[in-house]
mmCIF file of C-alpha atoms in Angstrom:
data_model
loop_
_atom_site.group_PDB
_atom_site.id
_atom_site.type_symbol
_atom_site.label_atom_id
_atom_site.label_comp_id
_atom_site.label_asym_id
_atom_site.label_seq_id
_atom_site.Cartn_x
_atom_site.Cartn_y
_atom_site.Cartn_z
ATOM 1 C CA UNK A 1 -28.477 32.460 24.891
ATOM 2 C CA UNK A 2 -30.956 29.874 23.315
ATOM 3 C CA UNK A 3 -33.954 29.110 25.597
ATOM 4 C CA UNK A 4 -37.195 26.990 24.586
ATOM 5 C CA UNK A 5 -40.112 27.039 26.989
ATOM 6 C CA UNK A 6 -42.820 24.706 26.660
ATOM 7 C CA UNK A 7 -45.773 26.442 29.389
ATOM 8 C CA UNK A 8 -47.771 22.920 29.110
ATOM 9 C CA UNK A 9 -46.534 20.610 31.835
ATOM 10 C CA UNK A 10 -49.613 18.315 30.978
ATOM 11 C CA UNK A 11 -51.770 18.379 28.462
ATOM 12 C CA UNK A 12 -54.699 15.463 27.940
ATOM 13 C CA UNK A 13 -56.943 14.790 25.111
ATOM 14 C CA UNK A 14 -59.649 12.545 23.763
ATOM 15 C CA UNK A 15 -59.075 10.013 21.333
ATOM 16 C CA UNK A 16 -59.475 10.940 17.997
ATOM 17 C CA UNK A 17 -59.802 14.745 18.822
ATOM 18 C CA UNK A 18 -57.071 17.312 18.308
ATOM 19 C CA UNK A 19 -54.603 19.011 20.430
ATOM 20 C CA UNK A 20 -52.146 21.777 20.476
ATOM 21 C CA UNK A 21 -49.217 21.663 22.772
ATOM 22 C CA UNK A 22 -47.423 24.928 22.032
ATOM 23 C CA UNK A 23 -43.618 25.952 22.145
ATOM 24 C CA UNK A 24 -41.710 29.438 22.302
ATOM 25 C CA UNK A 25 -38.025 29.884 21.958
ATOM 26 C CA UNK A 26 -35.785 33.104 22.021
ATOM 27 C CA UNK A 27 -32.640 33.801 19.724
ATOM 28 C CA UNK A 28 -31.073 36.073 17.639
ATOM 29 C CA UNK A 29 -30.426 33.945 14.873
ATOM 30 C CA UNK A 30 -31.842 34.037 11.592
ATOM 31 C CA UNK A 31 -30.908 30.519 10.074
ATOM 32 C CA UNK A 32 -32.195 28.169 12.724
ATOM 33 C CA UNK A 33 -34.495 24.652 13.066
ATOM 34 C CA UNK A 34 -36.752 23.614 15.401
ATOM 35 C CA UNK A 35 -38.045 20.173 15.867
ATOM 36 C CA UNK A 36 -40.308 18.338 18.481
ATOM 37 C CA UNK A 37 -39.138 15.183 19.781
ATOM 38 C CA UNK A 38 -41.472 12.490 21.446
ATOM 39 C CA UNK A 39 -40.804 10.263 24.255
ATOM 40 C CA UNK A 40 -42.546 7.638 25.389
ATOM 41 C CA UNK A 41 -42.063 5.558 28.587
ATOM 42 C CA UNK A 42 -39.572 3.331 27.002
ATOM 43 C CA UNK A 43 -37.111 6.975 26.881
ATOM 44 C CA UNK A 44 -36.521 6.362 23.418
ATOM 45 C CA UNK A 45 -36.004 10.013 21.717
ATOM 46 C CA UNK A 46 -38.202 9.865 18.512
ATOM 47 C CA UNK A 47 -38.431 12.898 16.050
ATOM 48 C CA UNK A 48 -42.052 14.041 15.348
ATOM 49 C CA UNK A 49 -41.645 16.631 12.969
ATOM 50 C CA UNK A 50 -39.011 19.511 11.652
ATOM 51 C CA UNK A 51 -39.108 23.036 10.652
ATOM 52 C CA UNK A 52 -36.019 24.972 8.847
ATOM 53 C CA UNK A 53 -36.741 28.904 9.649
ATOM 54 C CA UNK A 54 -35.749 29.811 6.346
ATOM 55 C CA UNK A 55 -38.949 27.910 4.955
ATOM 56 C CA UNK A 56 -42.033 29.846 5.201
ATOM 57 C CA UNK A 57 -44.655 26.659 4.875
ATOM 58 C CA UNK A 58 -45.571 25.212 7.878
ATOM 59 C CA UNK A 59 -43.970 21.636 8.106
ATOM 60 C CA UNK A 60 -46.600 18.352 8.286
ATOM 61 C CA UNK A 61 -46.147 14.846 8.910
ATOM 62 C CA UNK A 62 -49.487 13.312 8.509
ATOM 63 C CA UNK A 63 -51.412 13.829 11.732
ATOM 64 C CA UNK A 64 -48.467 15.583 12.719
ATOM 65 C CA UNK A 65 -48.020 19.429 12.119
ATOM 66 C CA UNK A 66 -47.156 22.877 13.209
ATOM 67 C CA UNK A 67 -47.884 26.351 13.432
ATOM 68 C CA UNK A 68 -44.850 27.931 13.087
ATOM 69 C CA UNK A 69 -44.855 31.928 13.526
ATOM 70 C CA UNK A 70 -41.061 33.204 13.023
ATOM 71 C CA UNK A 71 -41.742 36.630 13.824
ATOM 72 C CA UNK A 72 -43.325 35.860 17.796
ATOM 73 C CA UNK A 73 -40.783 32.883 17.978
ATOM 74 C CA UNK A 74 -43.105 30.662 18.072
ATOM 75 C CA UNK A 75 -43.749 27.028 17.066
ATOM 76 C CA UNK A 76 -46.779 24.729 18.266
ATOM 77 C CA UNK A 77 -47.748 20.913 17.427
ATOM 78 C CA UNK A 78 -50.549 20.361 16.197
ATOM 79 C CA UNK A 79 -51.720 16.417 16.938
ATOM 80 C CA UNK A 80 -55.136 15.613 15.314
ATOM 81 C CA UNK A 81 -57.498 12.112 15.791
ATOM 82 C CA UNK A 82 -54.926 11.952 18.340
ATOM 83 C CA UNK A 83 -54.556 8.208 19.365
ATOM 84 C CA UNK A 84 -53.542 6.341 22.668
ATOM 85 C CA UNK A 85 -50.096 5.516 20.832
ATOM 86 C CA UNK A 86 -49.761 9.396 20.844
ATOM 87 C CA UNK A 87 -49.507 9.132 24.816
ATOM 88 C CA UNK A 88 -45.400 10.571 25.910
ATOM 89 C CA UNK A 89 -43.586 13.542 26.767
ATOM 90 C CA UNK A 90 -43.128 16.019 23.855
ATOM 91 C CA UNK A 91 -40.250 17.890 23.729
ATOM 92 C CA UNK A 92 -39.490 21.102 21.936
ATOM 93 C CA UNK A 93 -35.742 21.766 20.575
ATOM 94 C CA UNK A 94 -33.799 24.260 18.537
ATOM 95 C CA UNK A 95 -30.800 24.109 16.900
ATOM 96 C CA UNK A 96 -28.584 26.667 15.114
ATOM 97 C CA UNK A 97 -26.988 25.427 12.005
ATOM 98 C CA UNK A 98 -24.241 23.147 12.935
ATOM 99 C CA UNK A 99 -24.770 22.828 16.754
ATOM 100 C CA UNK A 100 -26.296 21.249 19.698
ATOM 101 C CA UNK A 101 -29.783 21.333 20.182
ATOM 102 C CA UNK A 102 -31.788 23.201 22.782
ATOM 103 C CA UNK A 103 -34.673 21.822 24.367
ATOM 104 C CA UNK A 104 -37.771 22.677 26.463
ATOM 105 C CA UNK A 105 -39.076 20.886 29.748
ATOM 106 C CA UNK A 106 -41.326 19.075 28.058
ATOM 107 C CA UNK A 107 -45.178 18.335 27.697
ATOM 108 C CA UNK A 108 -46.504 14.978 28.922
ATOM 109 C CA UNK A 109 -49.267 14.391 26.784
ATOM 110 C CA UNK A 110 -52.480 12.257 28.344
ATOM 111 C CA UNK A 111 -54.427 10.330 25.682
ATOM 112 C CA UNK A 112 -58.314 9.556 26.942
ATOM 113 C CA UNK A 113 -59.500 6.327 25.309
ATOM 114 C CA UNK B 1 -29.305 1.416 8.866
ATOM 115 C CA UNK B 2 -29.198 0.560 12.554
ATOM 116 C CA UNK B 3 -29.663 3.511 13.772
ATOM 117 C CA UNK B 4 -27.482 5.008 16.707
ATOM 118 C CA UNK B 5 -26.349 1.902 18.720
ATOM 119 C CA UNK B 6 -25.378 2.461 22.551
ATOM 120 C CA UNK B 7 -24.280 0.507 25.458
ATOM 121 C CA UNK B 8 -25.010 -0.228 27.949
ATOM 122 C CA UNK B 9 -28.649 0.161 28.257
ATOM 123 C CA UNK B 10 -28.408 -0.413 32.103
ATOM 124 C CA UNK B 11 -26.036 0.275 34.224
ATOM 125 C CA UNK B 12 -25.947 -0.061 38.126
ATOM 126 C CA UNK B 13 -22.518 0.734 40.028
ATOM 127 C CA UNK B 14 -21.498 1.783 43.298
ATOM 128 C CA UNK B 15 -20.083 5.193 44.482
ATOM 129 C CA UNK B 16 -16.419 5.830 43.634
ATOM 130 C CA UNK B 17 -16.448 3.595 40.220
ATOM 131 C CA UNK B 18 -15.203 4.147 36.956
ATOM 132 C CA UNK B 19 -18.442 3.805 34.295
ATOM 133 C CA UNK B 20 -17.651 3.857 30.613
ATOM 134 C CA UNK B 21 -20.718 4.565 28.077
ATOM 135 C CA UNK B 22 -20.133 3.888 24.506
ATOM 136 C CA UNK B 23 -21.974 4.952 21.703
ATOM 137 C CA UNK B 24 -21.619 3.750 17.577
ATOM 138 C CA UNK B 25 -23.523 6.749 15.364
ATOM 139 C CA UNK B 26 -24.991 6.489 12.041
ATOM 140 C CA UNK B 27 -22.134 5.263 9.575
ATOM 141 C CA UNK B 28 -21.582 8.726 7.713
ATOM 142 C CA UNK B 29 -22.604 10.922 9.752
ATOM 143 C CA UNK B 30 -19.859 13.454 10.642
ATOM 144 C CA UNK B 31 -20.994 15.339 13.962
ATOM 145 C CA UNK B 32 -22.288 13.399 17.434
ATOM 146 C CA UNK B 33 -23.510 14.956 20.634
ATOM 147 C CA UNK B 34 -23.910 13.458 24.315
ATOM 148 C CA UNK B 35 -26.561 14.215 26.416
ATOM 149 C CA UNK B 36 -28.018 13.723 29.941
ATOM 150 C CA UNK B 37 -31.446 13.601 31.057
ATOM 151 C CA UNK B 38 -32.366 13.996 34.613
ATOM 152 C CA UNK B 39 -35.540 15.086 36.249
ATOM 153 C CA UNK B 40 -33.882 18.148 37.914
ATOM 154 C CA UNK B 41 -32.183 19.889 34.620
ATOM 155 C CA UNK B 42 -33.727 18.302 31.858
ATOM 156 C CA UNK B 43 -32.223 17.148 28.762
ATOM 157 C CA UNK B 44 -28.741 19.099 28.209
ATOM 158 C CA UNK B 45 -25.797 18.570 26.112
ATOM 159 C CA UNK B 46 -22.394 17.473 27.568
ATOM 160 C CA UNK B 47 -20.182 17.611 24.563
ATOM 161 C CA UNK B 48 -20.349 17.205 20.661
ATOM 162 C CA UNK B 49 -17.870 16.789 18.189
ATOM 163 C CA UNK B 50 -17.450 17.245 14.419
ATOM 164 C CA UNK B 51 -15.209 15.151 12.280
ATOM 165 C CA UNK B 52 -14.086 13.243 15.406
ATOM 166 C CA UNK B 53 -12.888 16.031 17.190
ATOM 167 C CA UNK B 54 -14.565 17.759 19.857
ATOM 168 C CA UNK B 55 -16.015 21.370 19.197
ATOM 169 C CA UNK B 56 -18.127 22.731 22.331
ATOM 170 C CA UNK B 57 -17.687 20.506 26.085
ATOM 171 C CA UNK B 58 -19.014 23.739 28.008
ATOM 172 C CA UNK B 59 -21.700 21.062 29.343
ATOM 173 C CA UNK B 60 -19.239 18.340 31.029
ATOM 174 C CA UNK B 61 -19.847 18.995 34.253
ATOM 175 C CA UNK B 62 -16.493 18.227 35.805
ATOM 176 C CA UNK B 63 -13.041 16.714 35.806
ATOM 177 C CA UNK B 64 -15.152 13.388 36.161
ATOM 178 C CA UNK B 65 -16.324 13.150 33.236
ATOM 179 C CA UNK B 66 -14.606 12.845 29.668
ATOM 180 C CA UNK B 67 -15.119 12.115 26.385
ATOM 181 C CA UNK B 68 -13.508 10.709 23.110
ATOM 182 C CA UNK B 69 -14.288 9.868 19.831
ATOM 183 C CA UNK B 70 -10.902 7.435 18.302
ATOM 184 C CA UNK B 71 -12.780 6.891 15.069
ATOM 185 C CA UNK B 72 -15.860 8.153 13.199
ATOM 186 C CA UNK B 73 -17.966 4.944 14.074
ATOM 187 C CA UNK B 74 -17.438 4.928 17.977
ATOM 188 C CA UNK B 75 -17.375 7.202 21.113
ATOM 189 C CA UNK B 76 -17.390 6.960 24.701
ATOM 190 C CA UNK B 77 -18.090 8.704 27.734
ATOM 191 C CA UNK B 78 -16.178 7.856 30.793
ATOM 192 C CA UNK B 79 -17.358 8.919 34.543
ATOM 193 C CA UNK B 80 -14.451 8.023 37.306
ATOM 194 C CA UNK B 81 -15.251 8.258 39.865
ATOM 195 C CA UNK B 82 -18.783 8.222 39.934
ATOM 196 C CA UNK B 83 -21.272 9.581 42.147
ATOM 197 C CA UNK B 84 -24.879 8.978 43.026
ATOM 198 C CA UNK B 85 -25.528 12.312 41.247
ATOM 199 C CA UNK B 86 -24.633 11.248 37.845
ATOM 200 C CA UNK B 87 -27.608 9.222 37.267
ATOM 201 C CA UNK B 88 -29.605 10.026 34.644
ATOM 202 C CA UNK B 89 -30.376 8.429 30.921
ATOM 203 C CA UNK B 90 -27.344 9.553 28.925
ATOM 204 C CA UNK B 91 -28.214 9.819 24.929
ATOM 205 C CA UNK B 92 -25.844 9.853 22.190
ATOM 206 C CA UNK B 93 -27.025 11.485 19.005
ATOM 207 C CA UNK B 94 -25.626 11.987 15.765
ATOM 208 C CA UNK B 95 -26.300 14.139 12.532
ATOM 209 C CA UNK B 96 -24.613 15.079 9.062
ATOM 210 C CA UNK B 97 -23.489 18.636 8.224
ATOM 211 C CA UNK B 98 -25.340 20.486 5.632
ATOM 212 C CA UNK B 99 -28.313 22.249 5.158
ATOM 213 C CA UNK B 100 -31.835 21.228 5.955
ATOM 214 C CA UNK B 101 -32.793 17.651 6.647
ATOM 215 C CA UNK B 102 -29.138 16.624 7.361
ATOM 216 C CA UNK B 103 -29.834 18.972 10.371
ATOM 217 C CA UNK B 104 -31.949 16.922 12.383
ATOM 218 C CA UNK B 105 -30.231 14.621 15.105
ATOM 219 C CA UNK B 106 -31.181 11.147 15.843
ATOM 220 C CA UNK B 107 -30.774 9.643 19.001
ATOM 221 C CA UNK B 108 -29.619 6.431 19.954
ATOM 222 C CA UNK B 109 -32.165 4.643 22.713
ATOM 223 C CA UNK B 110 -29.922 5.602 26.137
ATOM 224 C CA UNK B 111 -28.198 4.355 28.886
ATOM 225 C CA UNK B 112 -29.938 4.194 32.296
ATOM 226 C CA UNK B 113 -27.148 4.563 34.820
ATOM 227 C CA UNK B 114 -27.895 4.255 38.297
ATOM 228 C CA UNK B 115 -24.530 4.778 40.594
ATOM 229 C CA UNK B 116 -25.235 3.742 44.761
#
């Protein structure tokens, strides 16, 4: 079975410094994606970034990115110059091709003006 | 586009009624998922379908609930009769098939149901 464990229950940072809320996941599936979701109070489900495990390069959205290490099944966001906008729960997911996605418990992310 | 529409946002019934949730995804795309989110288990899928017809409902919890999906544009989720333990924010999602970036699900904003 797919599980995705996020070991951050809260995480806080600075504004305008960087933070790294991190993400592990267990399968036995070769063609996969993971993605991390953000959720701010309003519950809204927003996507932050994506990574297809067939693609080696790690996948950025401007101050958005990831460290994404296939072979410990890993897969951590990387928020830099964070801001207080950045403040909500971060989820982790995965999803095998063509199916529903899995996701962690979540990190709630503290921004410190 | 629109985006994935739902409604109700709120919703606030008493034990024992029947509560429908409907939910409109992205014109074209082919597969939609509900899911719950509670503070005790999470966020967790309830049922999906592909093409309109349903493909994995291991995560409806009981004979309560049920699903359908009558066209491609429109779905709904029906709890009767409901208990206090079905609230939760209920999502509907919806993706394309393929490869890649038609792989990544986008959600619609919720439903808050509170049942009393």
């Amino acid at each position: 079975a797919q599980t995705v464990t996020q070991s951050q229950p809260e995480m806080s940072v600075q504004e305008a410094e960087t933070v790294t809320l991190s993400c592990t996941y267990d399968t036995s599936e070769s063609d996969y994606y993971l993605f991390w979701y953000k959720q701010p109070p309003s519950r809204q489900m927003i996507l932050v970034i994506r990574q297809e495990a067939y693609k080696q390069q790690n996948a950025t959205e401007n101050r958005f990115s990831v460290n994404f290490q296939k072979a410990a099944k890993s897969f951590s966001l990387k928020i830099s110059d964070s801001q207080l906008g950045d403040a909500a729960m971060y989820f982790c997911a995965y999803r095998r091709r063509a199916n529903n996605l899995f996701f962690g418990t979540g990190t709630r992310l503290t921004v410190i003006p | 586009d629109a985006g994935v529409i739902q409604s109700p946002r709120h919703e606030v019934t008493e034990m024992g009624q029947e509560v429908t949730l409907r939910c409109k995804p992205i014109s074209g795309h082919d597969y939609l998922f509900w899911y719950r989110q509670t503070m005790m288990r999470g966020l967790e899928l309830l049922i999906y379908f592909n093409n309109n017809v349903p493909i994995d409902d291991s995560g409806m919890p009981e004979d309560r609930f049920s699903a359908k999906m009558p066209n491609a544009s429109f779905s709904t989720l029906k709890i009767q009769p409901s208990e206090p333990r079905d609230s939760a924010v209920y999502f509907c999602a919806s993706s394309l098939s393929g490869r890649g970036p038609q792989e990544t699900q986008y959600f619609g904003p919720g439903t808050r149901l509170l049942v009393l």
